[in-house]
Amino acid sequence: MYLERIETTGLAHFSYLITDGGVAAVIDPRRDVDIYLEIARREGVDIRHIFETHRNEDLISGAAALSKLTGARVYHGPNPAGNIAYADIVREPFQVSIGNLRLEVLETPGHTDDSISIAIYDEAYPDGAVGVFTGDALFVGDVGRTDFYQDREAEMAGKLWDSLQRLLTLGDQVIVYPAHGAGSVCGSGVAERAFSTLGHERRNNRRLSLASREAFVAAKAAEHHYQPPYFSIVERLNLEGAAPRNNSFSPPVLSLKDLRAHKPDHLIDIRSVTGFLGGHVEGAQALPVSMISAFAGWYIGETETIGLIADRAEDATIAIDHLGRIGFDQVIGAALNPLAMAASGKPLKTVPIVDVDTVAERTKTSDGWTLLDVRSIEEFEAGHVPGASHFYVGDVLAACDKPDLSGPATIMCGSGARATVAASALLRCGYTDIDVFIGSFKAWQAAGKPVEGA
Amino acid sequence: MYLERIETTGLAHFSYLITDGGVAAVIDPRRDVDIYLEIARREGVDIRHIFETHRNEDLISGAAALSKLTGARVYHGPNPAGNIAYADIVREPFQVSIGNLRLEVLETPGHTDDSISIAIYDEAYPDGAVGVFTGDALFVGDVGRTDFYQDREAEMAGKLWDSLQRLLTLGDQVIVYPAHGAGSVCGSGVAERAFSTLGHERRNNRRLSLASREAFVAAKAAEHHYQPPYFSIVERLNLEGAAPRNNSFSPPVLSLKDLRAHKPDHLIDIRSVTGFLGGHVEGAQALPVSMISAFAGWYIGETETIGLIADRAEDATIAIDHLGRIGFDQVIGAALNPLAMAASGKPLKTVPIVDVDTVAERTKTSDGWTLLDVRSIEEFEAGHVPGASHFYVGDVLAACDKPDLSGPATIMCGSGARATVAASALLRCGYTDIDVFIGSFKAWQAAGKPVEGA
Amino acid sequence: MYLERIETTGLAHFSYLITDGGVAAVIDPRRDVDIYLEIARREGVDIRHIFETHRNEDLISGAAALSKLTGARVYHGPNPAGNIAYADIVREPFQVSIGNLRLEVLETPGHTDDSISIAIYDEAYPDGAVGVFTGDALFVGDVGRTDFYQDREAEMAGKLWDSLQRLLTLGDQVIVYPAHGAGSVCGSGVAERAFSTLGHERRNNRRLSLASREAFVAAKAAEHHYQPPYFSIVERLNLEGAAPRNNSFSPPVLSLKDLRAHKPDHLIDIRSVTGFLGGHVEGAQALPVSMISAFAGWYIGETETIGLIADRAEDATIAIDHLGRIGFDQVIGAALNPLAMAASGKPLKTVPIVDVDTVAERTKTSDGWTLLDVRSIEEFEAGHVPGASHFYVGDVLAACDKPDLSGPATIMCGSGARATVAASALLRCGYTDIDVFIGSFKAWQAAGKPVEGA
Amino acid sequence: MYLERIETTGLAHFSYLITDGGVAAVIDPRRDVDIYLEIARREGVDIRHIFETHRNEDLISGAAALSKLTGARVYHGPNPAGNIAYADIVREPFQVSIGNLRLEVLETPGHTDDSISIAIYDEAYPDGAVGVFTGDALFVGDVGRTDFYQDREAEMAGKLWDSLQRLLTLGDQVIVYPAHGAGSVCGSGVAERAFSTLGHERRNNRRLSLASREAFVAAKAAEHHYQPPYFSIVERLNLEGAAPRNNSFSPPVLSLKDLRAHKPDHLIDIRSVTGFLGGHVEGAQALPVSMISAFAGWYIGETETIGLIADRAEDATIAIDHLGRIGFDQVIGAALNPLAMAASGKPLKTVPIVDVDTVAERTKTSDGWTLLDVRSIEEFEAGHVPGASHFYVGDVLAACDKPDLSGPATIMCGSGARATVAASALLRCGYTDIDVFIGSFKAWQAAGKPVEGA
């Protein structure tokens, strides 16, 4: 009897493989499904069951691909937003047995109409469930967002409240296995800690501890969540059943000249933030490899081609994995070593950085200067540098005609990373006189400077 | 915030690394400590705290070695059976903070006098503990053995009952992180499932569900546990603080002739059961690599030298890891490829196998024939082939002058594996006319044959 | 500038990746082409050229698959035995430049009509070639076989002599990079040493040192080579361009019962020789993982399905690689742990072994007993046990109606491995009273027994 | 029979493991000897012989460590510059046999007094040597430096000429296995290509093709080689026999604050060049991980402690390997993520970059501005930007009181990498008004600008 959590960084996604008696089930597989096959091989088990807790909007499901490779059945909850071509629709009291384990479906709508949870029972120790896969219904420290269906937000929030009450009836002793951890776009208050139980959540979860269904619906209505444009692509692919990743594919390492000759629609510089600031190729969009999952989907079109600029080929490979998980397969190649680019005669561009003292000075004296904070609106409202304007980094990426900057601007965020992404986008769009507040809000706080809106 | 369980197969041992805010603690490290350093490096954290839940008797602790490599402090419970040279003795209410986590010591004697548990609290979600490292006090489905101190068994069982009641006061919502899983010599009823909570154990654990302290003490008194001779070596080393494994060491691959020239005290054939039965070098003890942890300590002396016979060098490396974890470092080399041994003119020996029908026939007709069941006495008493004698495989290994066999014997166990180990030991000791019941008790049951003592 | 030899064991096949200035060429890629992509990624280079030194008959070429994945062109020599759908036909003086390297085609027919060699020049050190890829024309210590075209053996041998003379004109300083090493079915006298030069071969190669074209043709005519039936499948696939291996595929680990339920045409036991002898499932063909490449192609049909029996899942994965390289993709699944099979009530079969003394005794006394030597005819003729009959292991596998055994038989080979393969085939075909001479001819020699025909 | 070249990047060092018949020899092992043990285990062989072709000055020999772990004998040439505590001194005609291979010592002094070469013969193909390990006597395209003994340069050059003539008598067919490849400090004209033969070198090597001993000595006298200060440490350790690397050691990942609290003597920033330029911690020395081997030895003292700043922990681990190979084991820890450093309130420093046009402009107009070229003197003399001054990067690192810069300076090299290292050293030493010519001489040439001294 074995349960493994597979964490997909960037998306903060958790999928699971659970097995007993030589048979395994996979919960919410990601698109690059090799990892499940490897675990199955290592554990000597046969994957026969695949559960989707709901139709994902932020990542491509690997259920169709894994089913094709293994012959496993795919189970999906009732009322999906379309025909799930590759899955059986299951309702309560659907259950499957694997060895001594029994997996029972619970309908837990709210995040989406088709959300289910799957309770785990051990027949050898049968008194009460021992765990539950909660999908995007319940996270550690938070619950799922309920803003996906236009004009139905209050209805969905109410449904989620009801679903959560049902989950709690499983008992305090039940271990919670959610589909996302901290950093996901699917919940903004998720705990750093990945392990919890229904009992610990009942006591500590900020939403579960609300007094009533009404208070819950109100709290959900007050939340703000972003919806990157790629969600609509992913939703469509997760109905059809996305093709598996071709894991033999590895984009060639090319010289910058050869890479440009392919005329990629996008040139993404996946190196470190200071690597980009200190010298980059004109026209490249800064998107450090760890930020691809969060931000590539804001500005890249489904069929647009991509060239990568990286410090090393391994990083390009990781970037390709991240891109593929959200539906972008069109990477043409990678150019390494920006120094070699410079040596071939192509001058590098830099972006100036400024520190706390400079920003503090400017806030007092600079006319026509903008301090642009690109964090989420929730972060901004929780506290920001006095006088700063807000414009979300995703929105900067999504369209070149905004924000409205007349004159020099300093871009900031929490640490300087998202600020660099946004600054890079602005420079690509033709803005000039842009610099980056390195350290950003954290440095500002560490220096004990005054904060507005906290 | 990150918690990883490190499973050491063979010993069914669980150690843990838990980390937050760049700082990590390790619970019950095993002797080959590289794995903790690798996780720390991968997660980018600094190991500063090491807890031992008790002085282990079945495996060498890596606490001293890991402390030396990292500078971390080692914490050990009160009343150890000697001076723990490398550790601080800690008592309630000792606690350490790592990032947002708080680790609190609970004194939980019973398995040993110095047993502690360590409760995990998350300061960001502070209402109630979220997990607890229970060492050998509480397993999933069972509790620790209480037979280590002569004449104090009832006293220790009573102490364990009290400790378990205290643990339960932490609440149903607490996840249990024990030091052993199924297959450990430290508890015979441990569940296959490695994950549970105090709430689920309260409902389902066969010992926690007993009605009273008295019933618990009585149940513990009725248990039978084996104590391999190497326990006393390990106990001494775990006071002194065993030296780290030299992980640069890798025994040379030698021809059988060269290996024999080193005159090892023991020749261990770590190949598969049927590989041994089908052809082996005279004088070698069968001990498939997965069985080394359980049985090498029954017959090898602390300073005796070992030669290995393996199908491939990787297996020899794994065998060396297993041997090192229980204190045997004296492996001289490995000889591969038994066919090459045969080709060099050294004839191979075989062991005949028999099946259900033959055994059934013999039980009816054979005079002077012994059917020797080498499973544990608990397994034997739960059901055996009518007419079978019992002699535990560990005891067969421990001394050559027993059992008393006059005439041919068939050796059996659960499947044929331990039977092969025992048969090999008997042949080494000069017994003749030995065969192995392949499939053994499981095959007997599968064939629907009558069972005695069930 | 970098040159890596990729050795494929089992087939004793050498392919090569050579690179300079960011561009790479691959010579004679095998079917599972991931390894070339990995090297290209690691070295940061772009594979643009693929050479086939000839149409292979013993292994599936990966040229078509690699070309599809990389966009590289494939080059093949003139006069292939059909239309090579995926390649450009190249003739002297075709050449490509990669960085400072120049690769020049030399037409070197003899092994096949379409055989080419590729000389390596370094423009920075231009006086004379520095290396040459010789395909199956020249090996270290031997030359290619010339028996593939019916009724043209003398003609082809003569052509090969002429080609070798041309190769030698490149100069003694040229390093030789052949397509096969020792153990290949493409040359029986290949040296264990994989590195050599034209100068060292000129002095030491048993065929190059012959006095004349006539002597060479005569020597080649006297050779005997086997042609397993799968060669004709491979030849066809290597015209069409075989599909790439699906490296996401990994056959499930199944119970023996579930595996049998799929009714595979073949059950292959890939465990060790003594593992099979000591206990195996009735009907399984012994084929230890390292012998699959050599012998699977003797008896498996192109569309027949395969079930594996293995000690561990990793071995099954390796077996699948070996099978795929020679065109067999139809592996259904793997069953592990023969002991568990026995435990489920299915009795295991064994094969008795005999040693030198027993064989020596029987050669003197046994009427009606056959000692069957299944080595190659060349090995047999170079020396065998007096009185032994010869029947090649491949031929035993190929058809069930031979050899003609009336009475008990002992099977032997060089060490006992091929003998076990042959014994297993005979048992499957209904022969009874078969045992295996473990150690076989090497043990016989080691014991100083008389040898016939040496 | 198997020969593997182990390349150690950074040092451009080649060591070799050669094996036959189960026995292996290692030639010139590096200090982190695990790789030889791994190969031996993988190939199933026993390392019994270790050759040192000479006492290395640029890297720590692993011979003593490997001998201790395996029991192998170490062989070293005659007339070493002191007592080699761990080795047997061997002279012609010393030889060892491993399987069918015979390794014969040839005394080939010149690079050092104790230099030997080792010829490889295959007894099964005995006519002439098949290969030769040439140490630092003969490289592909170049020969060893002869400037190590004061006042004996001409004598040593003459000896090397004689040794090379002897090597050539082995025959054109002999494959050359040197101890260094391109980029080594032991020879400045070494070819990018790692494979060659005596015949190809005889025709193409720039030194072997000289007309006479006199011409050779004169050519060697005209060479210029740098001697980093750490050479003297390494020479001493290579007499004593350096301790093995403790490969369990892995420095903790610390916050920058914790790292500084340890007060390391040196803070090395091993990130990319533009990563450093775009933002770094004040006082850190730029030394990208690939440049550590070449430049750490110019300024770090034997007992001085080191803190690392890296993008990821893996890079720190590689840096520690590089440092250990040249004798620096005192790494205290690594701090990751410079953005987090900035966020904690510590402002980052930047270094401005300039491009070809700016440099071209300044060369015409700037008074008091210095263009400092830090390449080797040989590179500088082969062509440089008109008006540039020369000062070798190693000398910049070695002492803070030079070069003499009055006013602003632009630092350049071949591409910008060494320039960044030098700029960083100058900034640490208190110089101000420093920028870096990114692209440097290669960009200058690519732009078609005039070159001086070519």
Short mmCIF file of N, CA and C in Angstrom, two decimals, chain A residues 1-3 5 7 18 20 101 120 122 124-131 140-142 170-175 177 189-201 203-206, chain B residues 1-3 5 7 18 20 101 120 122 124-131 140-142 170-175 177 189-201 203-206:
data_model
loop_
_atom_site.label_atom_id
_atom_site.label_comp_id
_atom_site.label_asym_id
_atom_site.label_seq_id
_atom_site.Cartn_x
_atom_site.Cartn_y
_atom_site.Cartn_z
N MET A 1 0.86 -1.18 0.00
CA MET A 1 0.00 0.00 0.00
C MET A 1 0.89 1.23 0.00
N TYR A 2 0.71 2.04 -1.02
CA TYR A 2 1.69 3.10 -1.24
C TYR A 2 0.99 4.29 -1.86
N LEU A 3 1.32 5.47 -1.37
CA LEU A 3 0.72 6.70 -1.86
C LEU A 3 1.83 7.69 -2.12
N ARG A 5 2.79 11.56 -3.66
CA ARG A 5 2.37 12.85 -4.20
C ARG A 5 3.39 13.29 -5.22
N GLU A 7 4.56 16.45 -7.18
CA GLU A 7 4.40 17.90 -7.18
C GLU A 7 4.94 18.47 -8.49
N ILE A 18 -1.76 6.09 -6.08
CA ILE A 18 -2.04 5.27 -4.90
C ILE A 18 -2.19 3.83 -5.36
N ASP A 20 -2.27 -0.58 -4.23
CA ASP A 20 -2.23 -1.72 -3.32
C ASP A 20 -2.51 -2.98 -4.13
N LEU A 101 -7.66 -1.35 -0.62
CA LEU A 101 -8.16 0.02 -0.57
C LEU A 101 -9.47 0.14 -1.33
N ILE A 120 -10.64 7.70 0.71
CA ILE A 120 -9.83 6.48 0.77
C ILE A 120 -10.20 5.69 2.02
N ASP A 122 -9.46 1.86 4.01
CA ASP A 122 -8.61 0.67 4.07
C ASP A 122 -9.45 -0.47 4.66
N ALA A 124 -8.77 -3.27 5.66
CA ALA A 124 -8.19 -3.98 6.79
C ALA A 124 -8.33 -3.16 8.08
N TYR A 125 -8.61 -1.90 7.93
CA TYR A 125 -8.80 -1.00 9.09
C TYR A 125 -10.00 -0.14 8.75
N PRO A 126 -11.20 -0.73 8.80
CA PRO A 126 -12.32 -0.16 8.05
C PRO A 126 -13.10 0.94 8.75
N ASP A 127 -12.76 1.27 9.98
CA ASP A 127 -13.62 2.22 10.68
C ASP A 127 -13.28 3.66 10.30
N GLY A 128 -13.98 4.19 9.30
CA GLY A 128 -13.77 5.58 8.89
C GLY A 128 -12.76 5.70 7.78
N ALA A 129 -12.95 6.76 6.98
CA ALA A 129 -12.00 7.02 5.90
C ALA A 129 -10.64 7.39 6.49
N VAL A 130 -9.58 7.11 5.72
CA VAL A 130 -8.24 7.47 6.20
C VAL A 130 -7.70 8.67 5.45
N GLY A 131 -8.23 8.95 4.28
CA GLY A 131 -7.76 10.11 3.52
C GLY A 131 -8.79 10.51 2.50
N VAL A 140 -4.99 23.03 1.80
CA VAL A 140 -4.51 23.25 3.15
C VAL A 140 -4.54 24.76 3.41
N GLY A 141 -5.41 25.19 4.27
CA GLY A 141 -5.48 26.60 4.62
C GLY A 141 -6.44 27.43 3.80
N ASP A 142 -6.99 26.88 2.74
CA ASP A 142 -7.89 27.66 1.89
C ASP A 142 -8.86 26.72 1.19
N LEU A 170 -16.72 13.32 7.04
CA LEU A 170 -15.85 12.13 6.98
C LEU A 170 -15.08 11.95 8.28
N GLY A 171 -14.92 13.02 9.02
CA GLY A 171 -14.25 12.88 10.33
C GLY A 171 -12.92 13.60 10.39
N ASP A 172 -12.57 14.01 11.60
CA ASP A 172 -11.33 14.75 11.82
C ASP A 172 -10.09 13.95 11.43
N GLN A 173 -10.21 12.62 11.44
CA GLN A 173 -9.04 11.76 11.26
C GLN A 173 -8.58 11.63 9.81
N VAL A 174 -9.30 12.29 8.90
CA VAL A 174 -9.05 12.05 7.47
C VAL A 174 -7.93 12.96 6.94
N ILE A 175 -6.93 12.38 6.32
CA ILE A 175 -5.83 13.16 5.74
C ILE A 175 -6.30 13.78 4.43
N TYR A 177 -5.68 15.36 0.78
CA TYR A 177 -4.76 15.36 -0.36
C TYR A 177 -5.32 16.26 -1.45
N GLY A 189 -4.80 31.74 -0.63
CA GLY A 189 -4.39 31.67 0.77
C GLY A 189 -3.88 30.30 1.16
N VAL A 190 -3.43 29.53 0.17
CA VAL A 190 -3.00 28.15 0.44
C VAL A 190 -1.74 28.17 1.30
N ALA A 191 -1.71 27.23 2.28
CA ALA A 191 -0.58 27.17 3.20
C ALA A 191 0.67 26.63 2.52
N GLU A 192 1.83 27.03 3.05
CA GLU A 192 3.10 26.46 2.59
C GLU A 192 3.17 24.97 2.91
N ARG A 193 2.54 24.60 4.00
CA ARG A 193 2.55 23.21 4.44
C ARG A 193 1.64 22.36 3.56
N ALA A 194 2.14 21.24 3.08
CA ALA A 194 1.35 20.43 2.14
C ALA A 194 0.54 19.35 2.82
N PHE A 195 0.73 19.14 4.12
CA PHE A 195 0.05 18.02 4.78
C PHE A 195 -0.92 18.54 5.83
N SER A 196 -2.10 17.95 5.85
CA SER A 196 -3.09 18.35 6.84
C SER A 196 -4.17 17.28 6.91
N THR A 197 -5.14 17.52 7.77
CA THR A 197 -6.27 16.60 7.95
C THR A 197 -7.54 17.43 7.97
N LEU A 198 -8.66 16.75 7.81
CA LEU A 198 -9.94 17.46 7.93
C LEU A 198 -10.06 18.11 9.31
N GLY A 199 -9.58 17.41 10.35
CA GLY A 199 -9.68 17.97 11.69
C GLY A 199 -8.85 19.24 11.84
N HIS A 200 -7.65 19.23 11.28
CA HIS A 200 -6.80 20.42 11.39
C HIS A 200 -7.36 21.56 10.54
N GLU A 201 -7.92 21.23 9.41
CA GLU A 201 -8.54 22.26 8.57
C GLU A 201 -9.78 22.82 9.25
N ARG A 203 -10.30 23.28 12.21
CA ARG A 203 -9.91 24.22 13.26
C ARG A 203 -9.22 25.47 12.72
N ASN A 204 -8.51 25.32 11.60
CA ASN A 204 -7.57 26.38 11.22
C ASN A 204 -7.83 27.04 9.87
N ASN A 205 -8.56 26.40 8.98
CA ASN A 205 -8.74 26.94 7.64
C ASN A 205 -9.57 28.22 7.69
N ARG A 206 -9.08 29.28 7.07
CA ARG A 206 -9.72 30.59 7.20
C ARG A 206 -11.14 30.61 6.64
N MET B 1 7.74 24.85 3.46
CA MET B 1 7.47 23.84 4.49
C MET B 1 7.39 22.49 3.80
N TYR B 2 8.24 21.59 4.24
CA TYR B 2 8.40 20.38 3.47
C TYR B 2 8.72 19.23 4.42
N LEU B 3 8.08 18.11 4.19
CA LEU B 3 8.30 16.93 5.03
C LEU B 3 8.51 15.74 4.12
N ARG B 5 9.48 11.58 3.94
CA ARG B 5 9.76 10.32 4.62
C ARG B 5 10.80 9.57 3.83
N GLU B 7 12.33 6.01 3.40
CA GLU B 7 12.09 4.61 3.77
C GLU B 7 13.34 3.78 3.51
N ILE B 18 12.25 17.32 7.95
CA ILE B 18 11.20 18.34 7.95
C ILE B 18 11.87 19.70 7.95
N ASP B 20 11.49 24.16 7.22
CA ASP B 20 10.79 25.41 6.90
C ASP B 20 11.76 26.56 7.10
N LEU B 101 7.43 26.34 11.90
CA LEU B 101 7.11 25.09 12.58
C LEU B 101 7.68 25.07 13.99
N ILE B 120 4.31 18.20 15.95
CA ILE B 120 4.55 19.26 14.98
C ILE B 120 3.41 20.27 15.04
N ASP B 122 2.18 24.17 13.50
CA ASP B 122 2.41 25.20 12.47
C ASP B 122 1.92 26.53 13.04
N ALA B 124 1.48 29.30 11.84
CA ALA B 124 0.54 30.05 11.01
C ALA B 124 -0.87 29.47 11.08
N TYR B 125 -0.97 28.26 11.58
CA TYR B 125 -2.26 27.58 11.73
C TYR B 125 -2.21 26.88 13.07
N PRO B 126 -2.29 27.67 14.14
CA PRO B 126 -1.78 27.20 15.44
C PRO B 126 -2.73 26.35 16.26
N ASP B 127 -3.96 26.14 15.83
CA ASP B 127 -4.90 25.46 16.70
C ASP B 127 -4.73 23.94 16.64
N GLY B 128 -3.92 23.40 17.52
CA GLY B 128 -3.72 21.96 17.59
C GLY B 128 -2.53 21.50 16.76
N ALA B 129 -1.95 20.40 17.20
CA ALA B 129 -0.82 19.83 16.46
C ALA B 129 -1.31 19.33 15.11
N VAL B 130 -0.40 19.31 14.15
CA VAL B 130 -0.77 18.82 12.83
C VAL B 130 -0.18 17.44 12.56
N GLY B 131 0.89 17.10 13.29
CA GLY B 131 1.50 15.80 13.09
C GLY B 131 2.30 15.42 14.32
N VAL B 140 1.37 2.46 12.47
CA VAL B 140 0.06 2.36 11.83
C VAL B 140 -0.44 0.93 12.03
N GLY B 141 -1.47 0.77 12.84
CA GLY B 141 -2.05 -0.55 13.06
C GLY B 141 -1.49 -1.32 14.23
N ASP B 142 -0.43 -0.83 14.84
CA ASP B 142 0.17 -1.58 15.95
C ASP B 142 0.90 -0.61 16.87
N LEU B 170 -3.53 14.61 21.84
CA LEU B 170 -3.17 15.62 20.83
C LEU B 170 -4.33 15.86 19.86
N GLY B 171 -5.20 14.89 19.74
CA GLY B 171 -6.38 15.10 18.89
C GLY B 171 -6.42 14.19 17.68
N ASP B 172 -7.62 13.90 17.24
CA ASP B 172 -7.83 13.00 16.10
C ASP B 172 -7.18 13.52 14.82
N GLN B 173 -6.98 14.84 14.74
CA GLN B 173 -6.54 15.45 13.49
C GLN B 173 -5.03 15.30 13.24
N VAL B 174 -4.34 14.67 14.17
CA VAL B 174 -2.87 14.65 14.09
C VAL B 174 -2.37 13.51 13.20
N ILE B 175 -1.55 13.83 12.21
CA ILE B 175 -0.98 12.80 11.32
C ILE B 175 0.14 12.08 12.07
N TYR B 177 3.55 9.91 12.18
CA TYR B 177 4.77 9.59 11.44
C TYR B 177 5.62 8.64 12.27
N GLY B 189 2.33 -6.43 13.86
CA GLY B 189 1.02 -6.22 13.25
C GLY B 189 0.94 -4.91 12.50
N VAL B 190 2.07 -4.38 12.10
CA VAL B 190 2.08 -3.07 11.45
C VAL B 190 1.37 -3.16 10.10
N ALA B 191 0.59 -2.11 9.77
CA ALA B 191 -0.18 -2.10 8.53
C ALA B 191 0.71 -1.88 7.33
N GLU B 192 0.25 -2.39 6.19
CA GLU B 192 0.93 -2.12 4.93
C GLU B 192 0.89 -0.62 4.60
N ARG B 193 -0.19 0.01 5.01
CA ARG B 193 -0.38 1.43 4.74
C ARG B 193 0.51 2.27 5.64
N ALA B 194 1.23 3.23 5.06
CA ALA B 194 2.19 4.01 5.83
C ALA B 194 1.61 5.30 6.38
N PHE B 195 0.38 5.65 6.00
CA PHE B 195 -0.15 6.96 6.41
C PHE B 195 -1.38 6.76 7.29
N SER B 196 -1.44 7.52 8.35
CA SER B 196 -2.59 7.44 9.24
C SER B 196 -2.61 8.67 10.13
N THR B 197 -3.62 8.71 11.00
CA THR B 197 -3.75 9.81 11.95
C THR B 197 -4.07 9.22 13.31
N LEU B 198 -3.93 10.04 14.33
CA LEU B 198 -4.30 9.57 15.66
C LEU B 198 -5.78 9.16 15.69
N GLY B 199 -6.60 9.91 14.97
CA GLY B 199 -8.02 9.57 14.95
C GLY B 199 -8.28 8.22 14.32
N HIS B 200 -7.61 7.96 13.21
CA HIS B 200 -7.83 6.68 12.56
C HIS B 200 -7.24 5.54 13.37
N GLU B 201 -6.14 5.78 14.02
CA GLU B 201 -5.56 4.74 14.89
C GLU B 201 -6.46 4.49 16.11
N ARG B 203 -9.49 4.58 16.27
CA ARG B 203 -10.62 3.75 15.87
C ARG B 203 -10.22 2.33 15.45
N ASN B 204 -9.04 2.20 14.88
CA ASN B 204 -8.73 0.96 14.16
C ASN B 204 -7.54 0.16 14.70
N ASN B 205 -6.64 0.80 15.44
CA ASN B 205 -5.43 0.10 15.88
C ASN B 205 -5.79 -1.00 16.87
N ARG B 206 -5.30 -2.22 16.62
CA ARG B 206 -5.72 -3.38 17.42
C ARG B 206 -5.34 -3.24 18.90
#
